[in-house]
Short mmCIF file of N, CA and C in Angstrom, two decimals:
data_model
loop_
_atom_site.label_atom_id
_atom_site.label_comp_id
_atom_site.label_asym_id
_atom_site.label_seq_id
_atom_site.Cartn_x
_atom_site.Cartn_y
_atom_site.Cartn_z
N UNK A 1387 0.92 -1.23 -0.08
CA UNK A 1387 -0.05 -0.09 -0.01
C UNK A 1387 0.87 1.16 0.10
N UNK A 1388 0.63 2.09 -0.80
CA UNK A 1388 1.55 3.35 -1.15
C UNK A 1388 0.91 4.39 0.03
N UNK A 1389 1.67 5.49 0.28
CA UNK A 1389 1.39 6.50 1.21
C UNK A 1389 -0.05 7.21 0.87
N UNK A 1390 -0.17 7.14 -0.47
CA UNK A 1390 -1.59 7.85 -1.02
C UNK A 1390 -2.66 6.90 -0.80
N UNK A 1391 -2.49 5.57 -0.43
CA UNK A 1391 -3.49 4.62 -0.04
C UNK A 1391 -3.89 3.83 -1.25
N UNK A 1392 -3.11 3.91 -2.38
CA UNK A 1392 -3.32 3.04 -3.59
C UNK A 1392 -2.43 1.93 -3.29
N UNK A 1393 -3.03 0.73 -3.99
CA UNK A 1393 -2.27 -0.54 -3.62
C UNK A 1393 -1.45 -1.09 -5.04
N UNK A 1394 -0.34 -1.60 -4.82
CA UNK A 1394 0.51 -2.17 -6.15
C UNK A 1394 0.74 -3.45 -5.76
N UNK A 1395 0.75 -4.57 -6.69
CA UNK A 1395 1.06 -5.90 -6.60
C UNK A 1395 2.61 -6.10 -6.84
N UNK A 1396 3.18 -6.44 -5.64
CA UNK A 1396 4.76 -6.67 -5.79
C UNK A 1396 5.17 -8.11 -6.41
N UNK A 1397 4.48 -8.98 -6.10
CA UNK A 1397 4.52 -10.35 -6.35
C UNK A 1397 3.40 -11.29 -6.37
N UNK A 1398 3.21 -12.27 -7.26
CA UNK A 1398 2.04 -13.10 -7.08
C UNK A 1398 2.55 -14.51 -6.50
N UNK A 1399 1.85 -15.02 -5.49
CA UNK A 1399 2.26 -16.05 -4.89
C UNK A 1399 1.41 -17.37 -5.32
N UNK A 1400 1.97 -18.29 -6.00
CA UNK A 1400 1.07 -19.39 -6.58
C UNK A 1400 0.88 -20.28 -5.31
N UNK A 1401 -0.27 -21.06 -5.69
CA UNK A 1401 -0.64 -22.18 -4.80
C UNK A 1401 0.37 -23.23 -4.75
N UNK A 1402 0.58 -24.02 -3.76
CA UNK A 1402 1.48 -25.10 -3.57
C UNK A 1402 0.77 -26.36 -3.67
N UNK A 1403 0.55 -26.67 -4.97
CA UNK A 1403 -0.31 -28.16 -5.23
C UNK A 1403 -1.58 -27.68 -4.67
N UNK A 1404 -2.12 -28.86 -3.95
CA UNK A 1404 -3.38 -28.65 -3.17
C UNK A 1404 -3.29 -28.15 -1.79
N UNK A 1405 -1.98 -27.88 -1.33
CA UNK A 1405 -1.79 -27.23 -0.04
C UNK A 1405 -2.07 -25.75 0.09
N UNK A 1406 -2.88 -25.34 1.17
CA UNK A 1406 -2.99 -23.91 1.40
C UNK A 1406 -1.89 -23.31 2.00
N UNK A 1407 -1.49 -22.01 1.66
CA UNK A 1407 -0.64 -21.26 2.11
C UNK A 1407 -1.13 -20.32 3.34
N UNK A 1408 -0.31 -20.25 4.42
CA UNK A 1408 -0.59 -19.41 5.47
C UNK A 1408 0.61 -18.39 5.52
N UNK A 1409 0.41 -17.34 4.93
CA UNK A 1409 1.53 -16.17 4.89
C UNK A 1409 1.33 -15.44 6.20
N UNK A 1410 2.32 -15.51 7.16
CA UNK A 1410 2.10 -14.64 8.25
C UNK A 1410 3.12 -13.69 8.61
N UNK A 1411 4.32 -13.79 7.93
CA UNK A 1411 5.34 -12.97 8.38
C UNK A 1411 5.93 -12.22 7.03
N UNK A 1412 6.34 -11.10 6.94
CA UNK A 1412 6.94 -10.57 5.73
C UNK A 1412 7.97 -9.60 6.31
N UNK A 1413 9.13 -9.83 5.57
CA UNK A 1413 10.22 -8.71 5.82
C UNK A 1413 11.08 -8.50 4.60
N UNK A 1414 11.65 -7.24 4.47
CA UNK A 1414 12.63 -7.01 3.43
C UNK A 1414 13.92 -6.93 3.81
N UNK A 1415 14.86 -7.64 3.23
CA UNK A 1415 16.38 -7.64 3.49
C UNK A 1415 16.98 -6.48 2.99
N UNK A 1416 18.31 -6.51 3.38
CA UNK A 1416 19.17 -5.34 2.90
C UNK A 1416 19.27 -5.16 1.36
N UNK A 1417 19.17 -6.27 0.62
CA UNK A 1417 19.26 -6.13 -0.77
C UNK A 1417 18.02 -6.02 -1.49
N UNK A 1418 16.81 -5.58 -0.77
CA UNK A 1418 15.54 -5.25 -1.48
C UNK A 1418 14.72 -6.66 -1.65
N UNK A 1419 15.15 -7.76 -1.29
CA UNK A 1419 14.24 -9.02 -1.39
C UNK A 1419 13.32 -8.95 -0.42
N UNK A 1420 12.11 -9.31 -0.91
CA UNK A 1420 11.03 -9.65 0.04
C UNK A 1420 11.02 -11.07 0.51
N UNK A 1421 10.92 -11.39 1.99
CA UNK A 1421 11.04 -12.64 2.45
C UNK A 1421 9.60 -12.86 3.05
N UNK A 1422 8.86 -14.09 2.67
CA UNK A 1422 7.62 -14.27 3.20
C UNK A 1422 7.74 -15.64 3.86
N UNK A 1423 7.11 -15.70 4.98
CA UNK A 1423 7.13 -17.00 5.93
C UNK A 1423 5.75 -17.73 5.55
N UNK A 1424 5.82 -18.81 5.27
CA UNK A 1424 4.59 -19.64 5.05
C UNK A 1424 4.46 -20.61 6.26
N UNK A 1425 3.53 -20.14 7.25
CA UNK A 1425 3.40 -20.87 8.38
C UNK A 1425 2.65 -22.25 8.40
N UNK A 1426 2.21 -22.68 7.16
CA UNK A 1426 1.65 -23.83 7.00
C UNK A 1426 2.54 -24.84 6.91
N UNK A 1427 3.72 -24.67 6.14
CA UNK A 1427 4.72 -25.63 6.05
C UNK A 1427 6.05 -25.27 6.63
N UNK A 1428 6.06 -24.12 7.45
CA UNK A 1428 7.26 -23.41 7.77
C UNK A 1428 8.43 -23.28 6.77
N UNK A 1429 7.86 -22.69 5.78
CA UNK A 1429 8.92 -22.56 4.34
C UNK A 1429 8.82 -21.09 4.44
N UNK A 1430 9.95 -20.66 3.60
CA UNK A 1430 10.28 -19.22 3.48
C UNK A 1430 10.27 -19.22 1.87
N UNK A 1431 9.58 -18.10 1.21
CA UNK A 1431 9.78 -17.65 -0.12
C UNK A 1431 10.34 -16.36 -0.17
N UNK A 1432 11.24 -16.13 -1.31
CA UNK A 1432 12.01 -15.05 -1.26
C UNK A 1432 11.56 -14.30 -2.87
N UNK A 1433 11.34 -13.13 -2.72
CA UNK A 1433 11.00 -12.31 -4.07
C UNK A 1433 12.25 -11.46 -4.22
N UNK A 1434 12.73 -11.38 -5.48
CA UNK A 1434 13.75 -10.37 -5.72
C UNK A 1434 13.01 -9.10 -6.01
N UNK A 1435 13.69 -7.86 -6.08
CA UNK A 1435 13.04 -6.57 -6.45
C UNK A 1435 12.13 -6.60 -7.69
N UNK A 1436 12.40 -7.49 -8.59
CA UNK A 1436 11.80 -7.55 -9.91
C UNK A 1436 10.58 -8.34 -9.71
N UNK A 1437 10.30 -9.10 -8.48
CA UNK A 1437 8.97 -9.88 -8.35
C UNK A 1437 9.27 -11.41 -8.67
N UNK A 1438 10.55 -11.81 -9.10
CA UNK A 1438 10.75 -13.11 -9.17
C UNK A 1438 10.72 -14.00 -7.99
N UNK A 1439 9.96 -15.11 -7.77
CA UNK A 1439 10.13 -15.94 -6.69
C UNK A 1439 10.88 -17.15 -6.67
N UNK A 1440 11.64 -17.35 -5.49
CA UNK A 1440 12.41 -18.65 -5.17
C UNK A 1440 11.96 -19.10 -3.88
N UNK A 1441 12.00 -20.38 -3.83
CA UNK A 1441 11.52 -21.15 -2.62
C UNK A 1441 12.73 -21.46 -1.83
N UNK A 1442 12.91 -20.91 -0.64
CA UNK A 1442 14.08 -21.18 0.10
C UNK A 1442 13.98 -22.38 0.79
N UNK A 1443 12.71 -23.16 0.90
CA UNK A 1443 12.66 -24.46 1.38
C UNK A 1443 12.04 -24.40 2.76
N UNK A 1444 11.91 -25.62 3.47
CA UNK A 1444 11.13 -25.68 4.76
C UNK A 1444 12.38 -25.83 5.89
N UNK A 1445 11.94 -25.21 6.96
CA UNK A 1445 12.92 -25.29 8.18
C UNK A 1445 12.25 -26.15 9.44
N UNK A 1446 12.60 -27.39 9.40
CA UNK A 1446 11.96 -28.31 10.39
C UNK A 1446 12.59 -27.98 11.77
N UNK A 1447 11.91 -28.21 12.91
CA UNK A 1447 12.50 -28.06 14.19
C UNK A 1447 12.34 -26.81 14.81
N UNK A 1448 11.70 -26.03 14.09
CA UNK A 1448 11.55 -24.58 14.68
C UNK A 1448 10.04 -24.17 14.51
N UNK A 1449 9.36 -24.40 15.62
CA UNK A 1449 7.85 -24.22 15.29
C UNK A 1449 7.43 -22.66 15.13
N UNK A 1450 8.23 -21.81 15.40
CA UNK A 1450 7.93 -20.46 15.35
C UNK A 1450 9.20 -19.79 14.77
N UNK A 1451 8.94 -19.16 13.54
CA UNK A 1451 10.25 -18.40 12.94
C UNK A 1451 9.97 -17.12 12.89
N UNK A 1452 11.06 -16.19 12.79
CA UNK A 1452 10.89 -14.70 12.65
C UNK A 1452 11.93 -14.51 11.52
N UNK A 1453 11.69 -13.64 10.65
CA UNK A 1453 12.60 -13.18 9.69
C UNK A 1453 13.43 -12.14 10.22
N UNK A 1454 14.70 -12.13 9.95
CA UNK A 1454 15.61 -10.84 10.32
C UNK A 1454 15.92 -10.23 9.07
N UNK A 1455 16.43 -9.01 9.31
CA UNK A 1455 16.69 -7.93 8.33
C UNK A 1455 17.96 -8.28 7.49
N UNK A 1456 18.63 -9.23 7.89
CA UNK A 1456 19.92 -9.62 7.20
C UNK A 1456 19.66 -10.77 6.26
N UNK A 1457 18.49 -11.22 6.18
CA UNK A 1457 18.21 -12.31 5.08
C UNK A 1457 18.17 -13.49 5.84
N UNK A 1458 18.08 -13.73 6.95
CA UNK A 1458 18.06 -15.08 7.72
C UNK A 1458 16.85 -15.29 8.47
N UNK A 1459 16.76 -16.36 9.16
CA UNK A 1459 15.61 -16.69 9.99
C UNK A 1459 16.11 -16.93 11.63
N UNK A 1460 15.23 -16.53 12.35
CA UNK A 1460 15.39 -16.82 13.98
C UNK A 1460 14.32 -17.99 14.28
N UNK A 1461 14.87 -18.64 15.17
CA UNK A 1461 13.94 -19.74 15.83
C UNK A 1461 14.46 -19.97 17.17
N UNK A 1462 13.51 -20.71 17.81
CA UNK A 1462 13.79 -21.03 19.20
C UNK A 1462 13.83 -22.59 19.40
N UNK A 1463 14.90 -23.19 19.98
CA UNK A 1463 14.82 -24.53 20.34
C UNK A 1463 15.03 -24.70 21.84
N UNK A 1464 14.51 -25.84 22.22
CA UNK A 1464 14.46 -26.31 23.63
C UNK A 1464 15.44 -27.46 23.67
N UNK A 1465 15.99 -27.90 24.96
CA UNK A 1465 16.70 -28.92 25.19
C UNK A 1465 15.79 -30.10 25.16
N UNK A 1466 16.30 -31.28 24.67
CA UNK A 1466 15.27 -32.46 24.55
C UNK A 1466 14.91 -33.18 25.88
N UNK A 1467 15.90 -33.14 26.91
CA UNK A 1467 15.62 -33.78 28.16
C UNK A 1467 14.49 -33.03 28.86
N UNK A 1468 13.50 -34.02 29.52
CA UNK A 1468 12.59 -33.51 30.27
C UNK A 1468 13.03 -32.73 31.54
N UNK A 1469 12.43 -31.61 31.66
CA UNK A 1469 12.60 -30.71 32.90
C UNK A 1469 13.72 -29.72 32.53
N UNK A 1470 14.03 -29.56 31.25
CA UNK A 1470 15.14 -28.81 30.90
C UNK A 1470 14.88 -27.18 31.05
N UNK A 1471 15.59 -26.41 31.51
CA UNK A 1471 15.31 -25.10 31.72
C UNK A 1471 15.97 -24.08 30.62
N UNK A 1472 16.68 -24.72 29.73
CA UNK A 1472 17.58 -24.03 28.66
C UNK A 1472 16.70 -23.94 27.24
N UNK A 1473 16.58 -22.59 26.87
CA UNK A 1473 16.13 -22.27 25.56
C UNK A 1473 17.02 -21.64 24.81
N UNK A 1474 17.17 -21.96 23.54
CA UNK A 1474 18.33 -21.23 22.63
C UNK A 1474 17.54 -20.34 21.45
N UNK A 1475 17.99 -19.27 21.24
CA UNK A 1475 17.52 -18.55 20.16
C UNK A 1475 18.64 -18.79 19.05
N UNK A 1476 18.24 -19.42 17.78
CA UNK A 1476 19.06 -19.68 16.83
C UNK A 1476 18.80 -18.77 15.51
N UNK A 1477 19.98 -18.75 14.68
CA UNK A 1477 19.85 -17.89 13.60
C UNK A 1477 20.20 -18.77 12.34
N UNK A 1478 19.29 -18.94 11.45
CA UNK A 1478 19.67 -19.78 10.27
C UNK A 1478 19.85 -19.15 8.99
N UNK A 1479 20.97 -19.36 8.29
CA UNK A 1479 21.14 -18.66 7.05
C UNK A 1479 20.31 -19.25 6.06
N UNK A 1480 19.81 -18.43 5.22
CA UNK A 1480 18.84 -19.00 3.94
C UNK A 1480 19.50 -19.73 3.06
N UNK A 1481 20.89 -19.22 2.84
CA UNK A 1481 21.60 -19.84 1.72
C UNK A 1481 22.23 -21.14 2.16
N UNK A 1482 22.96 -21.13 3.08
CA UNK A 1482 23.75 -22.24 3.67
C UNK A 1482 23.08 -23.26 4.54
N UNK A 1483 22.11 -22.77 5.22
CA UNK A 1483 21.13 -23.41 6.15
C UNK A 1483 21.77 -23.61 7.23
N UNK A 1484 23.03 -22.97 7.48
CA UNK A 1484 23.79 -23.03 8.84
C UNK A 1484 23.09 -22.49 9.89
N UNK A 1485 23.05 -23.13 11.11
CA UNK A 1485 22.32 -22.65 12.22
C UNK A 1485 23.38 -22.22 13.44
N UNK A 1486 23.10 -21.00 13.80
CA UNK A 1486 24.20 -20.45 14.84
C UNK A 1486 23.33 -20.06 16.02
N UNK A 1487 23.84 -20.49 17.38
CA UNK A 1487 23.12 -19.79 18.38
C UNK A 1487 23.35 -18.28 18.53
N UNK A 1488 22.23 -17.53 18.88
CA UNK A 1488 22.21 -16.12 19.01
C UNK A 1488 22.33 -16.06 20.62
N UNK A 1489 21.71 -16.58 21.28
CA UNK A 1489 21.85 -16.66 22.75
C UNK A 1489 21.24 -17.97 23.26
N UNK A 1490 21.87 -18.13 24.57
CA UNK A 1490 21.17 -19.48 25.25
C UNK A 1490 20.61 -18.75 26.56
N UNK A 1491 19.32 -19.02 26.82
CA UNK A 1491 18.58 -18.59 27.87
C UNK A 1491 18.36 -19.62 28.88
N UNK A 1492 18.66 -19.45 30.15
CA UNK A 1492 18.56 -20.32 31.24
C UNK A 1492 17.39 -19.84 32.15
N UNK A 1493 16.17 -20.60 31.98
CA UNK A 1493 14.97 -19.97 32.56
C UNK A 1493 14.86 -20.55 34.00
N UNK A 1494 13.81 -19.89 34.96
CA UNK A 1494 13.93 -20.30 36.18
C UNK A 1494 13.24 -21.51 36.41
N UNK A 1495 12.65 -22.36 35.33
CA UNK A 1495 12.11 -23.51 35.48
C UNK A 1495 11.83 -24.05 34.05
N UNK A 1496 11.38 -25.21 34.06
CA UNK A 1496 10.97 -25.95 32.72
C UNK A 1496 9.86 -25.23 31.99
N UNK A 1497 9.99 -24.60 30.88
CA UNK A 1497 8.87 -23.86 30.27
C UNK A 1497 7.82 -24.78 29.52
N UNK A 1498 6.50 -24.24 29.64
CA UNK A 1498 5.49 -25.05 28.89
C UNK A 1498 5.60 -24.44 27.55
N UNK A 1499 5.78 -23.13 27.47
CA UNK A 1499 5.85 -22.10 26.32
C UNK A 1499 7.03 -21.60 26.06
N UNK A 1500 7.67 -21.49 24.87
CA UNK A 1500 8.92 -20.89 24.60
C UNK A 1500 8.68 -20.43 22.91
N UNK A 1501 8.19 -19.31 22.97
CA UNK A 1501 7.87 -19.02 21.48
C UNK A 1501 8.77 -17.67 21.08
N UNK A 1502 9.21 -17.63 19.96
CA UNK A 1502 9.97 -16.35 19.39
C UNK A 1502 8.91 -15.47 18.83
N UNK A 1503 8.72 -14.39 19.30
CA UNK A 1503 7.76 -13.37 18.69
C UNK A 1503 8.27 -12.51 17.66
N UNK A 1504 9.61 -12.13 17.74
CA UNK A 1504 10.20 -11.56 16.58
C UNK A 1504 11.53 -10.79 17.05
N UNK A 1505 12.07 -9.97 16.05
CA UNK A 1505 13.18 -9.19 16.20
C UNK A 1505 12.87 -7.69 15.91
N UNK A 1506 13.45 -6.77 16.57
CA UNK A 1506 13.31 -5.20 16.37
C UNK A 1506 14.31 -4.88 15.39
N UNK A 1507 14.38 -3.49 15.08
CA UNK A 1507 15.37 -2.88 14.28
C UNK A 1507 16.77 -2.80 14.91
N UNK A 1508 16.64 -2.94 16.17
CA UNK A 1508 17.96 -2.77 17.01
C UNK A 1508 18.55 -4.09 16.97
N UNK A 1509 17.98 -5.37 16.50
CA UNK A 1509 18.49 -6.68 16.57
C UNK A 1509 18.06 -7.19 17.87
N UNK A 1510 17.23 -6.69 18.73
CA UNK A 1510 16.67 -7.28 20.13
C UNK A 1510 15.65 -8.32 19.57
N UNK A 1511 15.51 -9.60 20.17
CA UNK A 1511 14.91 -10.63 20.09
C UNK A 1511 13.76 -10.63 21.12
N UNK A 1512 12.59 -11.07 20.87
CA UNK A 1512 11.51 -11.25 22.03
C UNK A 1512 11.03 -12.40 22.07
N UNK A 1513 11.22 -13.23 23.21
CA UNK A 1513 10.86 -14.43 23.41
C UNK A 1513 9.76 -14.72 24.48
N UNK A 1514 8.53 -15.21 24.28
CA UNK A 1514 7.53 -15.47 25.13
C UNK A 1514 7.79 -16.73 25.72
N UNK A 1515 7.74 -16.78 27.22
CA UNK A 1515 7.96 -17.87 27.90
C UNK A 1515 6.74 -18.06 28.93
N UNK A 1516 6.47 -19.26 29.16
CA UNK A 1516 5.22 -19.46 30.10
C UNK A 1516 5.67 -20.70 30.97
N UNK A 1517 5.09 -20.87 32.06
CA UNK A 1517 5.22 -22.17 32.84
C UNK A 1517 3.77 -22.54 33.27
N UNK A 1518 3.48 -23.88 33.58
CA UNK A 1518 2.34 -24.41 34.12
C UNK A 1518 1.71 -25.31 33.05
N UNK A 1519 0.45 -25.56 33.07
CA UNK A 1519 -0.36 -26.44 32.30
C UNK A 1519 -0.52 -25.87 30.88
N UNK A 1520 -0.32 -26.76 29.85
CA UNK A 1520 -0.56 -26.31 28.44
C UNK A 1520 -1.64 -25.61 28.14
N UNK A 1521 -2.82 -25.97 28.80
CA UNK A 1521 -4.23 -25.37 28.29
C UNK A 1521 -4.06 -23.83 29.04
N UNK A 1522 -3.58 -23.78 30.00
CA UNK A 1522 -3.61 -22.46 30.94
C UNK A 1522 -2.18 -22.16 31.50
N UNK A 1523 -1.36 -21.80 30.51
CA UNK A 1523 0.03 -21.60 31.39
C UNK A 1523 0.18 -20.26 32.17
N UNK A 1524 0.83 -20.10 33.37
CA UNK A 1524 0.93 -19.19 34.06
C UNK A 1524 2.26 -18.53 34.09
N UNK A 1525 2.69 -17.61 34.87
CA UNK A 1525 3.64 -17.11 35.06
C UNK A 1525 4.35 -16.69 33.58
N UNK A 1526 3.56 -15.99 32.77
CA UNK A 1526 4.03 -15.58 31.43
C UNK A 1526 4.98 -14.30 31.45
N UNK A 1527 5.91 -14.45 30.47
CA UNK A 1527 6.85 -13.27 30.48
C UNK A 1527 7.24 -13.27 28.93
N UNK A 1528 7.75 -11.98 28.72
CA UNK A 1528 8.55 -11.76 27.23
C UNK A 1528 9.80 -11.29 27.76
N UNK A 1529 10.72 -12.33 27.36
CA UNK A 1529 12.28 -11.90 27.58
C UNK A 1529 12.71 -11.14 26.39
N UNK A 1530 13.37 -10.01 26.71
CA UNK A 1530 14.01 -9.24 25.65
C UNK A 1530 15.50 -9.50 25.61
N UNK A 1531 15.98 -9.86 24.45
CA UNK A 1531 17.30 -10.44 24.38
C UNK A 1531 18.16 -9.49 23.25
N UNK A 1532 19.29 -8.66 23.71
CA UNK A 1532 19.88 -7.96 23.01
C UNK A 1532 20.67 -8.63 21.92
N UNK A 1533 21.21 -7.74 20.81
CA UNK A 1533 21.85 -8.23 19.84
C UNK A 1533 23.20 -9.05 20.37
N UNK A 1534 23.79 -8.70 21.41
CA UNK A 1534 24.97 -9.28 21.81
C UNK A 1534 24.67 -10.52 22.79
N UNK A 1535 23.22 -10.93 22.96
CA UNK A 1535 22.77 -12.12 23.48
C UNK A 1535 22.56 -12.01 24.94
N UNK A 1536 22.73 -10.76 25.43
CA UNK A 1536 22.38 -10.61 26.86
C UNK A 1536 20.97 -10.27 27.20
N UNK A 1537 20.44 -10.75 28.36
CA UNK A 1537 18.95 -10.45 28.45
C UNK A 1537 18.82 -9.06 29.05
N UNK A 1538 18.02 -8.29 28.28
CA UNK A 1538 17.92 -6.80 28.47
C UNK A 1538 16.70 -6.58 29.54
N UNK A 1539 15.69 -7.28 29.41
CA UNK A 1539 14.49 -7.17 30.23
C UNK A 1539 13.68 -8.41 30.26
N UNK A 1540 12.84 -8.52 31.44
CA UNK A 1540 11.89 -9.60 31.35
C UNK A 1540 10.58 -8.75 31.59
N UNK A 1541 9.68 -8.98 30.74
CA UNK A 1541 8.39 -8.22 30.87
C UNK A 1541 7.21 -9.06 31.45
N UNK A 1542 6.69 -8.87 32.49
CA UNK A 1542 5.43 -9.80 32.92
C UNK A 1542 4.29 -9.62 31.99
N UNK A 1543 3.53 -10.51 31.85
CA UNK A 1543 2.49 -10.48 30.94
C UNK A 1543 1.17 -10.99 31.77
N UNK A 1544 -0.07 -10.32 31.60
CA UNK A 1544 -1.18 -10.45 32.21
C UNK A 1544 -1.48 -11.95 31.79
N UNK A 1545 -2.28 -12.59 32.70
CA UNK A 1545 -2.71 -14.01 32.49
C UNK A 1545 -3.77 -14.25 31.45
N UNK A 1546 -4.35 -13.16 30.94
CA UNK A 1546 -5.14 -13.46 29.78
C UNK A 1546 -4.54 -13.83 28.73
N UNK A 1547 -5.29 -14.79 27.70
CA UNK A 1547 -4.83 -15.21 26.59
C UNK A 1547 -4.52 -14.08 25.48
N UNK A 1548 -3.45 -13.34 25.67
CA UNK A 1548 -3.09 -12.26 24.65
C UNK A 1548 -2.29 -12.83 23.60
N UNK A 1549 -2.40 -12.35 22.47
CA UNK A 1549 -1.48 -12.89 21.16
C UNK A 1549 -0.47 -11.67 20.97
N UNK A 1550 0.75 -12.26 20.60
CA UNK A 1550 1.87 -11.36 20.27
C UNK A 1550 2.13 -11.28 18.92
N UNK A 1551 2.67 -10.16 18.49
CA UNK A 1551 3.12 -10.05 17.13
C UNK A 1551 4.13 -8.88 17.02
N UNK A 1552 4.92 -8.75 16.07
CA UNK A 1552 5.83 -7.66 15.81
C UNK A 1552 5.35 -6.70 14.82
N UNK A 1553 5.61 -5.48 15.20
CA UNK A 1553 5.09 -4.39 14.26
C UNK A 1553 6.42 -3.46 14.00
N UNK A 1554 7.22 -3.87 12.97
CA UNK A 1554 8.49 -3.19 12.81
C UNK A 1554 9.34 -3.05 14.32
N UNK A 1555 9.59 -1.83 14.54
CA UNK A 1555 10.48 -1.72 15.60
C UNK A 1555 9.97 -1.89 17.09
N UNK A 1556 8.59 -2.18 16.99
CA UNK A 1556 8.02 -2.35 18.30
C UNK A 1556 7.34 -3.72 18.64
N UNK A 1557 7.28 -4.02 19.83
CA UNK A 1557 6.58 -5.23 20.18
C UNK A 1557 5.26 -4.75 20.63
N UNK A 1558 4.22 -5.56 20.21
CA UNK A 1558 2.81 -5.27 20.61
C UNK A 1558 2.36 -6.27 21.49
N UNK A 1559 2.11 -5.83 22.85
CA UNK A 1559 1.51 -6.79 23.79
C UNK A 1559 0.14 -6.44 24.26
#
């Protein structure tokens, strides 16, 4: 949508056979490519400035992905052993598929929820954590992690079932 309110199509996204697409996150990288996350199959589509689409593939093992502004993906992993308190924010390169840890968070207990909300323009990552029953987690917080990997803040969240999303440089809670 342009500033004057008119719309322009940048790219057409074809159907993926009989599978639906659930396009939930869009970001533009430094080269002007448009990155689009397909939450249905955890895949990423890249559109160059001319509108040509390339499929970057699927990224298994990361239930929540966020696109960063350098042309990569961010995801959260949890240690496999039961009762683990460790959550790691990972960055995946779209070209090489190499995964690099951004930060390792040691939580006060074993989380029920550990979701990556997104990353802001300063490179801070926002991770939602909660403890308790899956159906009604308690002790919800958003952990803000600086670009250097240090925890900048722990923001308490009301017990209501709020949904989180990123809007450019701000976290909306």
